[in-house]
Amino acid sequence: MRMQFHKMHGLGNDFVVIDARDQAITVSPAMASAIADRRTGIGCDQIILIGPGRTTDVSMRIWNADGSEVEACGNATRCVPVLLSRDCTIETAAGILTATLTEGGSTVDMGVPRFGWDEIPLAYPMDTMLMPVGWGGLEHPAAVNIGNPHLVFFIADIDAIPLDSLGPEIEHDPLFPQRINVNVATIFDPSHLRMRTWERGAGLTRACGTGACATFAAGRRLGRLAHKVQLDLPGGTLHLAESQDGHLLMSGPAVHVFSGEADLAYFG
């Protein structure tokens, strides 16, 4: 069976996007991992499967490079209207999202962040805005769920943190029964900050849309950020805003790089 795919990225967070609206395609964890392999597969951070929506324009499923399926991916969501060349509603495991085309990308309503310890989820109750935990000098993070679980550390210098070694240690800590995404951020002023992310199941990536939203949400709840901010990542810049009803709006680039065709049997 031949598989049509699109290579896309949002700020360097790259995807293999499979359009299965007219052709049913089943993706297994092993297949997703094989497709994502940068030496023997197509290569990407995440695999995105676009299908028909039940009450929306389309549906979207997401697998990380290690084959684990996840609920949300902000950068991938921005790619969907670019692929479709129109505004759209998207059914995801994290809920229904609305995406609007903009010049060079799109704006996505990522919904309302959740802060309850059981909504992250954590293994046991604690204050999710000043957590009494730490790893290798990173202490007192905030925890946020914006479709998937995130930990946020506000620190003076994000480049001084060995995120490539601390990231996997924190991700797999027993405190997080569904594992966790790890973000470190430096606030320059209430409307400008910088961030790096260790993504659950993908490792260090050049950008993380849900991580950006989670970091913004934590900063807002702690009273450290304005209702509109510029957030700089290794791959570029996102613009975030909080609406009057508490929804988080994420705006940024999304790029279609090329289209291709592959034999599904090759990936198992």
Coordinates of C-alpha atoms in Angstrom, one line a residue:
M1 CA 0.0 0.0 0.0
R2 CA 1.4 3.4 -1.0
M3 CA 1.2 6.2 1.5
Q4 CA 1.1 9.8 0.5
F5 CA 2.7 12.1 3.0
H6 CA 3.8 15.7 3.6
K7 CA 6.8 17.0 5.4
M8 CA 5.9 20.1 7.4
H9 CA 7.4 22.0 10.3
G10 CA 6.5 24.7 12.8
L11 CA 9.7 26.6 13.9
G12 CA 11.8 23.5 13.2
N13 CA 9.6 21.1 15.1
D14 CA 9.1 18.8 12.1
F15 CA 6.3 16.3 11.1
V16 CA 5.4 13.6 8.7
V17 CA 1.8 14.4 8.0
I18 CA -0.3 11.6 6.5
D19 CA -3.6 12.6 4.9
A20 CA -6.0 9.7 5.6
R21 CA -9.3 11.5 4.9
D22 CA -10.0 9.5 1.7
Q23 CA -7.8 6.4 2.4
A24 CA -8.0 4.6 5.7
I25 CA -4.5 4.1 7.2
T26 CA -3.6 2.4 10.4
V27 CA -0.5 3.6 12.3
S28 CA 1.0 1.4 15.0
P29 CA 3.6 2.6 17.6
A30 CA 6.2 0.5 15.8
M31 CA 5.3 2.0 12.4
A32 CA 5.4 5.5 13.8
S33 CA 8.8 5.0 15.3
A34 CA 10.1 3.5 12.0
I35 CA 8.7 6.5 10.0
A36 CA 10.3 9.0 12.4
D37 CA 13.8 7.4 12.3
R38 CA 16.1 10.0 10.7
R39 CA 18.5 7.4 9.3
T40 CA 16.3 4.6 8.1
G41 CA 12.9 6.3 7.8
I42 CA 11.5 9.6 6.6
G43 CA 12.6 11.4 9.7
C44 CA 10.6 13.7 12.1
D45 CA 9.8 14.7 15.6
Q46 CA 6.2 13.6 15.3
I47 CA 3.9 11.7 12.9
I48 CA 0.5 13.3 12.3
L49 CA -2.5 11.4 10.9
I50 CA -5.2 13.6 9.4
G51 CA -8.6 11.9 9.1
P52 CA -12.2 12.8 8.7
G53 CA -13.9 14.5 11.6
R54 CA -17.1 13.4 13.1
T55 CA -18.4 16.9 13.9
T56 CA -15.3 18.9 12.8
D57 CA -13.6 19.5 9.5
V58 CA -10.8 17.0 10.2
S59 CA -9.5 14.8 13.0
M60 CA -5.8 14.6 14.1
R61 CA -3.8 11.9 15.8
I62 CA -0.2 12.3 16.9
W63 CA 2.7 9.9 17.6
N64 CA 6.1 10.9 19.0
A65 CA 9.3 9.7 17.5
D66 CA 9.5 6.9 20.0
G67 CA 6.1 5.6 18.9
S68 CA 4.0 6.8 21.9
E69 CA 0.7 8.4 21.0
V70 CA 0.0 11.8 22.6
E71 CA -3.0 14.0 22.9
A72 CA -1.8 17.4 21.6
C73 CA 0.9 19.1 19.6
G74 CA 0.6 22.9 19.1
N75 CA 3.1 23.2 16.2
A76 CA 1.4 20.4 14.3
T77 CA -2.0 21.9 14.9
R78 CA -0.8 25.2 13.2
C79 CA 0.2 23.1 10.2
V80 CA -3.3 21.7 9.6
P81 CA -4.9 24.8 8.1
V82 CA -1.8 25.4 6.0
L83 CA -2.1 21.9 4.6
L84 CA -5.8 22.4 3.9
S85 CA -5.4 26.0 2.7
R86 CA -8.3 27.1 4.8
D87 CA -9.5 27.8 8.4
C88 CA -10.7 24.6 10.1
T89 CA -11.9 22.8 13.2
I90 CA -9.8 19.9 14.4
E91 CA -10.9 16.9 16.5
T92 CA -8.1 15.8 18.8
A93 CA -7.7 13.6 21.9
A94 CA -7.4 16.8 23.8
G95 CA -10.6 18.3 22.5
I96 CA -11.8 20.3 19.5
L97 CA -9.4 23.0 18.4
T98 CA -10.0 25.9 16.0
A99 CA -7.2 27.0 13.6
T100 CA -7.2 30.2 11.5
L101 CA -4.9 30.9 8.6
T102 CA -2.5 33.8 8.9
E103 CA 0.3 35.2 6.8
G104 CA 3.0 32.4 6.8
G105 CA 1.2 30.3 9.4
S106 CA -1.9 30.2 11.6
T107 CA -3.5 31.0 14.9
V108 CA -4.8 28.2 17.1
D109 CA -7.2 28.4 20.0
M110 CA -5.6 25.9 22.3
G111 CA -8.4 26.0 24.9
V112 CA -8.2 26.6 28.7
P113 CA -5.2 25.3 30.7
R114 CA -5.7 23.0 33.6
F115 CA -3.8 23.1 36.9
G116 CA -5.3 20.5 39.1
W117 CA -2.8 17.9 40.4
D118 CA -5.0 15.1 39.1
E119 CA -5.5 16.9 35.7
I120 CA -1.7 17.0 35.0
P121 CA -1.7 14.1 36.3
L122 CA 0.7 13.8 39.3
A123 CA 1.0 10.7 41.4
Y124 CA -0.2 12.4 44.5
P125 CA -1.7 15.8 45.5
M126 CA 0.5 18.9 45.8
D127 CA 0.4 22.6 44.9
T128 CA 1.0 22.7 41.1
M129 CA 2.2 26.3 41.0
L130 CA 5.1 25.9 43.5
M131 CA 5.8 22.2 43.6
P132 CA 8.1 21.1 46.5
V133 CA 10.4 19.0 44.2
G134 CA 13.6 19.5 42.3
W135 CA 16.2 17.8 40.0
G136 CA 19.8 18.8 39.6
G137 CA 19.4 22.5 40.6
L138 CA 16.0 22.9 38.9
E139 CA 13.5 23.5 41.7
H140 CA 9.9 24.5 42.5
P141 CA 8.3 24.1 39.0
A142 CA 4.8 24.7 38.0
A143 CA 2.7 22.0 36.3
V144 CA 0.1 22.6 33.6
N145 CA -2.0 20.5 31.3
I146 CA -2.7 22.1 27.9
G147 CA -3.8 18.9 26.2
N148 CA -0.8 17.2 27.4
P149 CA 1.3 17.4 30.7
H150 CA 4.0 20.0 31.2
L151 CA 6.4 21.1 33.9
V152 CA 7.7 24.7 33.8
F153 CA 10.8 26.0 35.5
F154 CA 11.3 29.8 35.5
I155 CA 15.1 30.4 35.8
A156 CA 17.7 33.1 35.2
D157 CA 19.6 31.3 32.4
I158 CA 18.1 28.5 30.3
D159 CA 21.3 27.8 28.5
A160 CA 23.1 26.9 31.7
I161 CA 20.7 23.9 32.2
P162 CA 21.9 20.5 30.8
L163 CA 18.4 19.7 29.5
D164 CA 19.6 16.8 27.4
S165 CA 20.5 14.9 30.6
L166 CA 18.0 16.3 33.1
G167 CA 15.1 16.2 30.6
P168 CA 14.8 12.4 30.4
E169 CA 15.4 12.0 34.2
I170 CA 12.4 14.3 34.9
E171 CA 10.3 12.9 32.1
H172 CA 10.4 9.4 33.6
D173 CA 10.2 10.3 37.3
P174 CA 7.5 8.3 39.1
L175 CA 5.8 11.5 40.1
F176 CA 4.4 11.6 36.6
P177 CA 2.4 8.5 35.7
Q178 CA 2.0 9.6 32.1
R179 CA 5.5 11.0 31.9
I180 CA 6.0 14.8 31.4
N181 CA 7.3 17.5 29.1
V182 CA 9.9 19.7 30.6
N183 CA 10.2 23.4 29.9
V184 CA 12.8 25.9 31.2
A185 CA 12.1 29.6 30.6
T186 CA 13.7 33.0 31.3
I187 CA 11.4 36.0 31.6
F188 CA 13.0 39.3 30.3
D189 CA 9.9 41.4 31.0
P190 CA 6.2 40.8 31.3
S191 CA 5.7 40.6 27.5
H192 CA 8.9 38.8 26.5
L193 CA 10.4 35.5 27.4
R194 CA 12.6 32.7 26.1
M195 CA 12.1 28.9 26.4
R196 CA 13.7 25.5 25.8
T197 CA 11.8 22.2 25.9
W198 CA 12.5 18.5 26.5
E199 CA 9.6 16.8 24.8
R200 CA 8.1 13.6 26.2
G201 CA 8.9 10.8 23.7
A202 CA 10.8 13.1 21.3
G203 CA 13.7 14.7 23.3
L204 CA 15.1 18.2 22.6
T205 CA 13.1 19.9 19.9
R206 CA 13.6 23.3 18.3
A207 CA 10.1 24.3 19.4
C208 CA 7.1 23.1 21.4
G209 CA 3.7 24.8 20.9
T210 CA 2.0 23.2 23.9
G211 CA 5.1 23.9 26.0
A212 CA 5.0 27.5 25.0
C213 CA 1.3 27.7 26.0
A214 CA 1.9 25.9 29.3
T215 CA 4.8 28.2 30.1
F216 CA 2.6 31.3 29.2
A217 CA -0.3 29.9 31.3
A218 CA 2.0 29.3 34.3
G219 CA 3.5 32.8 34.0
R220 CA 0.0 34.3 33.9
R221 CA -1.2 32.4 36.9
L222 CA 1.9 33.4 38.9
G223 CA 1.3 37.1 37.9
R224 CA 4.6 37.4 36.0
L225 CA 3.4 37.8 32.4
A226 CA 1.1 40.1 30.5
H227 CA -2.0 38.9 28.6
K228 CA 0.0 39.1 25.3
V229 CA 3.6 37.9 25.0
Q230 CA 6.4 37.1 22.6
L231 CA 8.0 33.8 23.3
D232 CA 11.3 33.0 21.7
L233 CA 12.4 29.3 21.1
P234 CA 15.5 27.8 19.5
G235 CA 13.5 27.6 16.2
G236 CA 11.9 31.0 16.2
T237 CA 9.2 33.1 17.8
L238 CA 5.6 32.4 18.8
H239 CA 3.0 35.1 19.9
L240 CA 0.6 34.1 22.7
A241 CA -2.4 35.8 24.1
E242 CA -5.1 35.0 26.7
S243 CA -8.7 35.8 25.7
Q244 CA -11.3 37.2 28.1
D245 CA -12.7 33.7 28.6
G246 CA -9.3 32.2 29.5
H247 CA -8.5 30.5 26.2
L248 CA -4.9 30.5 25.0
L249 CA -4.3 31.7 21.5
M250 CA -1.1 30.7 19.8
S251 CA 0.2 32.4 16.6
G252 CA 3.2 31.5 14.6
P253 CA 4.7 30.1 11.3
A254 CA 3.9 26.7 9.7
V255 CA 5.6 25.5 6.6
H256 CA 4.9 22.8 4.0
V257 CA 8.4 21.6 2.9
F258 CA 7.6 18.8 0.4
S259 CA 5.2 16.0 -0.5
G260 CA 6.2 12.4 -1.0
E261 CA 5.1 8.8 -1.4
A262 CA 6.3 5.7 0.6
D263 CA 5.5 2.0 0.8
L264 CA 3.8 1.4 4.1
A265 CA 5.1 -2.2 4.1
Y266 CA 8.6 -0.9 4.6
F267 CA 7.7 0.5 8.0
G268 CA 6.0 -2.7 9.2

